[in-house]
């Protein structure tokens, strides 16, 4: 049996991406340039996450009781 569970948190993805990206500071650039690099990094990570986070806030996991496994369901596999 497979059971899908959908989690929703409208702010957490953005906050976690921003915090994670800022853990890797940019050195040797002006403050404005460093901020632009951080914003670009946030965009890139956000785009990568969009494969699994629907609308940037929904994450669906699927529990398979037969294989005793859990996987994150890609947005492309979700039913409308």
JSON list of C-alpha atoms in Angstrom, two decimals:
[
{"chain": "A", "resi": 1, "resn": "UNK", "atom": "CA", "xyz": [0.00, 0.00, 0.00]},
{"chain": "A", "resi": 2, "resn": "UNK", "atom": "CA", "xyz": [1.18, 3.52, -0.79]},
{"chain": "A", "resi": 3, "resn": "UNK", "atom": "CA", "xyz": [0.01, 6.52, 1.18]},
{"chain": "A", "resi": 4, "resn": "UNK", "atom": "CA", "xyz": [0.77, 10.11, 0.15]},
{"chain": "A", "resi": 5, "resn": "UNK", "atom": "CA", "xyz": [1.16, 12.80, 2.80]},
{"chain": "A", "resi": 6, "resn": "UNK", "atom": "CA", "xyz": [1.24, 16.48, 1.85]},
{"chain": "A", "resi": 7, "resn": "UNK", "atom": "CA", "xyz": [3.00, 19.00, 4.07]},
{"chain": "A", "resi": 8, "resn": "UNK", "atom": "CA", "xyz": [2.45, 22.75, 3.78]},
{"chain": "A", "resi": 9, "resn": "UNK", "atom": "CA", "xyz": [4.60, 25.54, 5.12]},
{"chain": "A", "resi": 10, "resn": "UNK", "atom": "CA", "xyz": [4.56, 28.72, 3.05]},
{"chain": "A", "resi": 11, "resn": "UNK", "atom": "CA", "xyz": [7.65, 30.32, 4.59]},
{"chain": "A", "resi": 12, "resn": "UNK", "atom": "CA", "xyz": [9.96, 27.50, 5.56]},
{"chain": "A", "resi": 13, "resn": "UNK", "atom": "CA", "xyz": [11.45, 26.66, 2.14]},
{"chain": "A", "resi": 14, "resn": "UNK", "atom": "CA", "xyz": [12.45, 30.25, 1.41]},
{"chain": "A", "resi": 15, "resn": "UNK", "atom": "CA", "xyz": [13.80, 30.80, 4.93]},
{"chain": "A", "resi": 16, "resn": "UNK", "atom": "CA", "xyz": [15.83, 27.58, 4.87]},
{"chain": "A", "resi": 17, "resn": "UNK", "atom": "CA", "xyz": [17.27, 28.31, 1.44]},
{"chain": "A", "resi": 18, "resn": "UNK", "atom": "CA", "xyz": [18.22, 31.84, 2.46]},
{"chain": "A", "resi": 19, "resn": "UNK", "atom": "CA", "xyz": [19.79, 30.68, 5.72]},
{"chain": "A", "resi": 20, "resn": "UNK", "atom": "CA", "xyz": [21.64, 27.82, 4.03]},
{"chain": "A", "resi": 21, "resn": "UNK", "atom": "CA", "xyz": [23.04, 29.98, 1.25]},
{"chain": "A", "resi": 22, "resn": "UNK", "atom": "CA", "xyz": [24.23, 32.59, 3.71]},
{"chain": "A", "resi": 23, "resn": "UNK", "atom": "CA", "xyz": [26.21, 29.94, 5.59]},
{"chain": "A", "resi": 24, "resn": "UNK", "atom": "CA", "xyz": [28.65, 30.15, 2.63]},
{"chain": "A", "resi": 25, "resn": "UNK", "atom": "CA", "xyz": [29.70, 33.81, 2.57]},
{"chain": "A", "resi": 26, "resn": "UNK", "atom": "CA", "xyz": [31.20, 35.50, -0.44]},
{"chain": "A", "resi": 27, "resn": "UNK", "atom": "CA", "xyz": [34.59, 37.06, 0.22]},
{"chain": "A", "resi": 28, "resn": "UNK", "atom": "CA", "xyz": [36.51, 39.61, -1.79]},
{"chain": "A", "resi": 29, "resn": "UNK", "atom": "CA", "xyz": [33.46, 41.46, -3.12]},
{"chain": "A", "resi": 30, "resn": "UNK", "atom": "CA", "xyz": [31.72, 44.64, -2.09]},
{"chain": "A", "resi": 31, "resn": "UNK", "atom": "CA", "xyz": [28.60, 44.27, 0.06]},
{"chain": "A", "resi": 32, "resn": "UNK", "atom": "CA", "xyz": [26.34, 44.98, -2.94]},
{"chain": "A", "resi": 33, "resn": "UNK", "atom": "CA", "xyz": [28.14, 42.44, -5.12]},
{"chain": "A", "resi": 34, "resn": "UNK", "atom": "CA", "xyz": [28.10, 39.82, -2.37]},
{"chain": "A", "resi": 35, "resn": "UNK", "atom": "CA", "xyz": [24.35, 40.36, -1.88]},
{"chain": "A", "resi": 36, "resn": "UNK", "atom": "CA", "xyz": [23.76, 39.92, -5.62]},
{"chain": "A", "resi": 37, "resn": "UNK", "atom": "CA", "xyz": [25.69, 36.62, -5.53]},
{"chain": "A", "resi": 38, "resn": "UNK", "atom": "CA", "xyz": [23.62, 35.45, -2.53]},
{"chain": "A", "resi": 39, "resn": "UNK", "atom": "CA", "xyz": [20.37, 36.31, -4.31]},
{"chain": "A", "resi": 40, "resn": "UNK", "atom": "CA", "xyz": [21.50, 34.42, -7.42]},
{"chain": "A", "resi": 41, "resn": "UNK", "atom": "CA", "xyz": [22.39, 31.39, -5.28]},
{"chain": "A", "resi": 42, "resn": "UNK", "atom": "CA", "xyz": [18.96, 31.53, -3.62]},
{"chain": "A", "resi": 43, "resn": "UNK", "atom": "CA", "xyz": [17.31, 31.57, -7.06]},
{"chain": "A", "resi": 44, "resn": "UNK", "atom": "CA", "xyz": [19.34, 28.58, -8.20]},
{"chain": "A", "resi": 45, "resn": "UNK", "atom": "CA", "xyz": [18.56, 26.49, -5.10]},
{"chain": "A", "resi": 46, "resn": "UNK", "atom": "CA", "xyz": [14.89, 27.54, -5.26]},
{"chain": "A", "resi": 47, "resn": "UNK", "atom": "CA", "xyz": [14.67, 26.40, -8.87]},
{"chain": "A", "resi": 48, "resn": "UNK", "atom": "CA", "xyz": [16.22, 23.05, -7.95]},
{"chain": "A", "resi": 49, "resn": "UNK", "atom": "CA", "xyz": [13.75, 22.60, -5.08]},
{"chain": "A", "resi": 50, "resn": "UNK", "atom": "CA", "xyz": [10.78, 23.44, -7.31]},
{"chain": "A", "resi": 51, "resn": "UNK", "atom": "CA", "xyz": [11.00, 19.90, -8.70]},
{"chain": "A", "resi": 52, "resn": "UNK", "atom": "CA", "xyz": [9.69, 18.67, -5.33]},
{"chain": "A", "resi": 53, "resn": "UNK", "atom": "CA", "xyz": [8.02, 21.70, -3.70]},
{"chain": "A", "resi": 54, "resn": "UNK", "atom": "CA", "xyz": [4.73, 22.62, -5.31]},
{"chain": "A", "resi": 55, "resn": "UNK", "atom": "CA", "xyz": [4.15, 26.41, -5.29]},
{"chain": "A", "resi": 56, "resn": "UNK", "atom": "CA", "xyz": [7.19, 26.71, -3.01]},
{"chain": "A", "resi": 57, "resn": "UNK", "atom": "CA", "xyz": [5.22, 25.51, 0.00]},
{"chain": "A", "resi": 58, "resn": "UNK", "atom": "CA", "xyz": [3.82, 22.00, -0.51]},
{"chain": "A", "resi": 59, "resn": "UNK", "atom": "CA", "xyz": [5.94, 18.86, -0.14]},
{"chain": "A", "resi": 60, "resn": "UNK", "atom": "CA", "xyz": [4.41, 15.44, -0.77]},
{"chain": "A", "resi": 61, "resn": "UNK", "atom": "CA", "xyz": [5.95, 12.27, 0.58]},
{"chain": "A", "resi": 62, "resn": "UNK", "atom": "CA", "xyz": [4.83, 8.77, -0.25]},
{"chain": "A", "resi": 63, "resn": "UNK", "atom": "CA", "xyz": [5.01, 5.97, 2.31]},
{"chain": "A", "resi": 64, "resn": "UNK", "atom": "CA", "xyz": [5.25, 2.48, 0.79]},
{"chain": "A", "resi": 65, "resn": "UNK", "atom": "CA", "xyz": [4.25, -0.09, 3.39]},
{"chain": "A", "resi": 66, "resn": "UNK", "atom": "CA", "xyz": [5.39, -3.02, 1.24]},
{"chain": "A", "resi": 67, "resn": "UNK", "atom": "CA", "xyz": [8.98, -1.86, 0.76]},
{"chain": "A", "resi": 68, "resn": "UNK", "atom": "CA", "xyz": [9.00, 0.05, 4.06]},
{"chain": "A", "resi": 69, "resn": "UNK", "atom": "CA", "xyz": [10.32, 3.14, 2.33]},
{"chain": "A", "resi": 70, "resn": "UNK", "atom": "CA", "xyz": [9.48, 6.81, 2.00]},
{"chain": "A", "resi": 71, "resn": "UNK", "atom": "CA", "xyz": [10.17, 9.05, -0.98]},
{"chain": "A", "resi": 72, "resn": "UNK", "atom": "CA", "xyz": [9.56, 12.65, -1.90]},
{"chain": "A", "resi": 73, "resn": "UNK", "atom": "CA", "xyz": [7.11, 12.79, -4.80]},
{"chain": "A", "resi": 74, "resn": "UNK", "atom": "CA", "xyz": [8.22, 15.09, -7.65]},
{"chain": "A", "resi": 75, "resn": "UNK", "atom": "CA", "xyz": [5.71, 17.76, -8.61]},
{"chain": "A", "resi": 76, "resn": "UNK", "atom": "CA", "xyz": [5.54, 16.26, -12.10]},
{"chain": "A", "resi": 77, "resn": "UNK", "atom": "CA", "xyz": [3.97, 13.09, -10.63]},
{"chain": "A", "resi": 78, "resn": "UNK", "atom": "CA", "xyz": [1.24, 14.84, -8.66]},
{"chain": "A", "resi": 79, "resn": "UNK", "atom": "CA", "xyz": [-2.32, 14.69, -9.90]},
{"chain": "A", "resi": 80, "resn": "UNK", "atom": "CA", "xyz": [-4.06, 17.98, -10.62]}
]
